[in-house]
XYZ file of C-alpha atoms in Angstrom:
313
model
C 0.000 0.000 0.000
C 1.283 3.498 -0.838
C 2.295 5.881 1.913
C -0.471 8.242 2.943
C 1.115 11.690 2.988
C -1.566 12.851 5.402
C -0.415 10.332 7.992
C 2.784 11.314 9.791
C 2.903 7.957 11.531
C 3.491 6.157 8.230
C 7.015 7.355 7.589
C 8.696 4.043 6.845
C 9.508 3.016 3.286
C 6.413 2.146 1.224
C 5.688 1.445 -2.431
C 5.453 5.042 -3.643
C 7.007 7.391 -1.080
C 10.292 7.460 0.835
C 11.340 9.458 3.914
C 14.558 11.424 3.651
C 16.636 8.859 5.543
C 15.721 6.186 2.990
C 16.544 8.470 0.064
C 19.913 9.161 1.691
C 20.552 5.419 1.903
C 19.487 4.819 -1.688
C 21.547 7.619 -3.207
C 24.490 8.119 -0.850
C 23.594 11.815 -0.397
C 23.180 12.740 3.257
C 20.015 14.485 4.519
C 21.821 17.772 5.222
C 22.913 18.010 1.587
C 19.469 17.027 0.296
C 17.902 19.821 2.347
C 20.504 22.318 1.109
C 19.824 21.351 -2.518
C 16.138 22.027 -1.884
C 16.426 25.280 0.068
C 19.251 27.006 -1.780
C 18.880 25.797 -5.349
C 15.436 24.245 -5.758
C 17.056 21.124 -7.195
C 14.568 18.795 -5.513
C 11.072 19.672 -4.336
C 9.732 16.871 -2.125
C 6.163 16.602 -0.952
C 5.430 17.461 2.660
C 3.213 15.869 5.271
C 1.042 18.154 7.421
C 3.819 18.116 10.020
C 6.430 19.118 7.444
C 8.209 15.807 6.888
C 9.764 15.466 3.440
C 8.612 12.612 1.197
C 10.231 11.510 -2.062
C 9.193 9.187 -4.882
C 11.063 7.403 -7.677
C 11.146 10.536 -9.821
C 13.022 12.356 -7.060
C 15.514 9.492 -6.769
C 16.104 9.572 -10.539
C 16.629 13.331 -10.406
C 19.203 12.890 -7.635
C 20.966 10.350 -9.859
C 21.169 12.979 -12.591
C 22.426 15.601 -10.140
C 25.203 13.271 -9.000
C 26.280 12.622 -12.579
C 26.733 16.341 -13.210
C 28.515 16.932 -9.900
C 30.912 14.067 -10.537
C 31.797 15.690 -13.857
C 32.850 18.824 -12.013
C 29.766 20.974 -12.632
C 29.055 23.545 -9.907
C 25.926 22.780 -7.906
C 24.485 26.175 -8.827
C 24.520 25.233 -12.526
C 22.814 21.876 -12.230
C 19.159 22.976 -12.111
C 19.448 24.884 -15.382
C 21.138 21.901 -17.020
C 18.483 19.476 -15.818
C 15.520 21.660 -16.727
C 16.821 22.790 -20.134
C 18.688 19.565 -20.999
C 21.675 21.679 -22.036
C 25.296 20.754 -22.462
C 27.214 22.114 -19.490
C 29.686 24.946 -19.408
C 32.092 22.981 -17.245
C 33.696 25.156 -14.590
C 35.607 22.399 -12.864
C 38.917 24.248 -12.768
C 37.488 27.601 -11.646
C 35.044 26.161 -9.107
C 37.154 23.445 -7.514
C 40.384 25.336 -8.093
C 38.903 28.255 -6.187
C 37.947 26.033 -3.244
C 41.377 24.418 -3.260
C 43.020 27.848 -3.256
C 40.878 28.972 -0.316
C 41.860 25.965 1.741
C 45.497 26.140 0.655
C 45.637 29.786 1.735
C 44.102 28.850 5.083
C 46.869 26.280 5.565
C 49.508 28.880 4.671
C 48.037 31.280 7.223
C 47.686 28.473 9.780
C 44.025 29.410 10.083
C 42.100 26.353 11.195
C 38.891 28.400 11.423
C 39.153 29.523 7.800
C 40.030 25.990 6.728
C 37.050 24.579 8.578
C 34.619 27.195 7.270
C 35.648 26.603 3.649
C 35.263 22.854 3.970
C 31.965 23.073 5.849
C 30.440 25.170 3.072
C 31.450 22.576 0.494
C 30.348 19.732 2.760
C 26.829 21.118 2.975
C 26.446 21.031 -0.824
C 28.397 18.036 -2.097
C 28.470 14.339 -1.168
C 31.699 12.813 0.180
C 32.676 11.087 -3.088
C 32.513 14.368 -5.015
C 34.483 16.212 -2.324
C 37.132 13.517 -2.225
C 37.507 13.427 -6.008
C 37.456 17.137 -6.805
C 38.645 18.822 -3.602
C 40.536 16.801 -1.017
C 42.696 14.514 -3.170
C 43.815 17.354 -5.501
C 44.401 19.603 -2.482
C 46.568 16.984 -0.786
C 48.610 16.556 -3.964
C 49.185 20.288 -4.378
C 50.108 20.725 -0.713
C 52.620 17.879 -0.815
C 54.220 19.419 -3.895
C 54.372 22.810 -2.189
C 55.819 21.373 0.997
C 58.759 19.668 -0.721
C 61.873 21.314 0.702
C 59.955 24.396 1.856
C 60.644 26.212 5.113
C 57.632 25.895 7.408
C 56.369 22.796 5.620
C 56.253 20.657 8.749
C 54.330 23.343 10.598
C 51.727 23.569 7.826
C 51.557 19.802 7.461
C 51.051 19.378 11.189
C 48.157 21.840 11.274
C 46.458 20.486 8.170
C 46.811 16.828 9.109
C 45.575 17.482 12.653
C 42.534 19.301 11.274
C 41.824 16.630 8.658
C 42.084 13.758 11.133
C 39.751 15.492 13.577
C 37.278 16.394 10.834
C 37.112 12.957 9.262
C 37.351 11.108 12.566
C 34.369 13.018 13.965
C 32.232 12.252 10.923
C 33.244 8.585 10.976
C 32.388 8.375 14.680
C 28.878 9.752 14.169
C 28.282 7.648 11.042
C 29.342 4.512 12.897
C 26.701 5.167 15.542
C 24.000 5.212 12.872
C 24.882 1.895 11.233
C 24.683 -1.646 12.529
C 26.440 -4.740 11.296
C 30.045 -5.851 11.055
C 32.538 -3.048 10.360
C 35.220 -2.823 7.727
C 38.597 -2.958 9.467
C 41.143 -0.466 8.113
C 44.807 -0.263 9.075
C 48.126 0.984 7.737
C 51.226 -0.856 6.560
C 53.532 2.180 6.859
C 55.090 4.069 9.749
C 53.659 7.437 8.771
C 52.391 9.590 11.633
C 49.205 10.226 9.666
C 47.889 8.611 6.481
C 45.329 10.872 4.774
C 44.385 8.097 2.358
C 43.547 5.732 5.206
C 41.162 8.231 6.785
C 39.626 9.251 3.459
C 38.957 5.575 2.756
C 37.308 5.184 6.155
C 35.203 8.322 5.594
C 33.942 7.118 2.214
C 33.146 3.682 3.616
C 31.268 5.061 6.619
C 29.382 7.504 4.383
C 28.298 4.540 2.263
C 26.512 2.979 5.227
C 29.221 0.659 6.566
C 30.780 1.064 10.028
C 34.532 1.696 9.786
C 36.999 0.514 12.428
C 40.362 2.272 12.020
C 43.659 1.118 13.531
C 46.024 3.857 12.399
C 49.030 2.553 14.297
C 51.318 0.167 12.416
C 50.845 -3.332 13.829
C 52.623 -6.525 12.744
C 50.745 -8.429 10.061
C 51.054 -11.514 12.248
C 48.772 -9.817 14.813
C 46.004 -8.869 12.364
C 44.342 -12.312 12.567
C 43.842 -11.582 16.282
C 42.100 -8.311 15.397
C 39.941 -10.159 12.873
C 39.032 -12.776 15.475
C 37.965 -10.194 18.049
C 36.401 -7.477 15.868
C 34.824 -9.877 13.348
C 34.902 -7.387 10.453
C 33.202 -7.876 7.087
C 36.500 -7.151 5.321
C 40.050 -5.880 5.780
C 41.513 -2.782 4.100
C 45.279 -2.301 4.284
C 46.599 1.136 3.311
C 50.182 1.725 2.161
C 51.478 5.019 0.794
C 55.047 3.776 0.311
C 56.785 0.785 -1.225
C 56.813 -2.394 0.851
C 59.832 -4.547 1.561
C 60.294 -7.943 -0.016
C 59.252 -9.771 3.148
C 55.792 -8.208 2.975
C 55.459 -8.942 -0.718
C 56.754 -12.494 -0.877
C 55.616 -13.952 2.422
C 53.513 -11.923 4.828
C 50.797 -10.471 2.568
C 50.207 -13.724 0.631
C 50.143 -15.661 3.914
C 47.641 -13.242 5.449
C 45.419 -13.364 2.361
C 45.597 -17.146 2.323
C 44.628 -17.569 5.975
C 41.724 -15.087 6.037
C 38.322 -15.982 4.669
C 37.149 -12.367 4.547
C 37.796 -10.025 1.567
C 41.070 -8.051 1.659
C 42.108 -4.868 -0.122
C 45.497 -3.211 -0.474
C 44.933 0.494 -1.112
C 47.295 3.349 -1.909
C 50.411 3.989 -3.992
C 51.872 0.619 -2.959
C 49.112 -1.091 -4.954
C 50.469 0.578 -8.088
C 54.151 0.234 -7.175
C 53.856 -3.523 -6.580
C 51.150 -4.315 -9.128
C 53.212 -7.004 -10.865
C 54.038 -8.805 -7.613
C 50.580 -8.630 -6.040
C 48.043 -8.772 -8.856
C 47.830 -12.564 -8.706
C 47.702 -12.978 -4.917
C 44.452 -14.909 -4.284
C 41.903 -13.049 -2.179
C 43.668 -9.671 -2.445
C 42.097 -6.737 -4.332
C 44.269 -3.762 -5.320
C 43.080 -0.134 -5.414
C 45.270 2.893 -6.059
C 43.311 5.424 -3.973
C 40.271 5.776 -1.668
C 37.869 6.307 -4.588
C 39.050 3.140 -6.308
C 38.772 1.294 -2.991
C 35.143 2.371 -2.576
C 34.335 1.266 -6.124
C 35.966 -2.115 -5.498
C 34.011 -2.576 -2.270
C 30.728 -1.648 -3.931
C 31.436 -3.939 -6.867
C 31.500 -6.867 -4.436
C 29.202 -8.004 -1.642
C 30.606 -5.764 1.098
C 28.853 -2.478 0.325
C 25.611 -1.564 -1.371
C 26.138 0.697 -4.374
C 23.924 3.796 -4.192
C 21.826 4.536 -7.246
C 23.632 6.907 -9.568
C 27.009 6.481 -7.860
C 29.870 7.613 -10.120
C 27.980 6.776 -13.282
C-alpha cells in the first residue's frame, strides 16, 4: 500500500514514497545536503506531510541520480538545475570552481588558520556528497600541498596543522556515522610508519558515508597480529593502506600468507598497490586499489557495500 502523505505515523519506506533517511541510503547523499539542494537551489522539491516531513518518490531518486552525474563531472551545484531543466550541455567550470575552493583551503593552511580551513570545507560539505568532495577537492588539495611542501621552510608546521585538522574532521564524521549503522565493520589499518595517512582516513570516511561502520587502527601493527584483530572485531572485510613501497618480506611472504589464511575479503589500497602491481596482482583473495575512490568502487562492486543509485555513473 502506498504511503499516505496525510499520515505522519506512516514514515517508513512504502511502495510510492520514501522518507529522507531512505533516500539518503538509496543515493548516498546525506540528509543535510538534500535539504541544502532544496532550500538554496530548488534542485529537488519533495512533498510534505502536514507536520512538514519530506517525502520523495522514484522521480526524485532519478533526479538525484542525474544531479550526481553532473557533480561528478565537475559541474558547480548552482549550474545543475538549469542543465536538468533545459537539458543543455554544461559549461564545465571544474577548474574555476574546484580550483577556487582548493586555493581557499590552501591559503588557510599557509596562514595556519584552522577556522578559515574549517569554514571553507563546511560550506562545500553542505552542498556536495563525500565522493565528489574527495575526487574534486581533497585529493587534488593533498597533492598540491605535498608538492608545495617539498623542501619548503615551514612545511612541517603547515603539514602538522592540516593533518591534525583533517584527522579530527574525518574522525568526527566517521564516529557519528558509525553510531547510525549496525552490522560488522570494515577494518582499516596501515602498513607504513607514517604519523598520519590521509588516504587511510579518506577511505574510512567514504566507507562510513556509504553505510558501513569503519573501524580504524592507524598505528602500524605486525601483520602476524592482524588475525587476532579479525578474530575479536569480526569485520566484514580488511583494508590495508600503504602510501610507500613495501619490503620484499611483505610482498613475498607476509601479505600472501595473510590473504591465504583469512576468509574475509582483503584490499590493499594506496600507492603501494600501483608500485607492486606485478608482484601482487595474482595474490588470491587480495584486491588492489590505487586510492580511496578506487577502494570504494571495489568494495561496492563486491558483496561488502551496497552501491547507491547513480554512484559515479
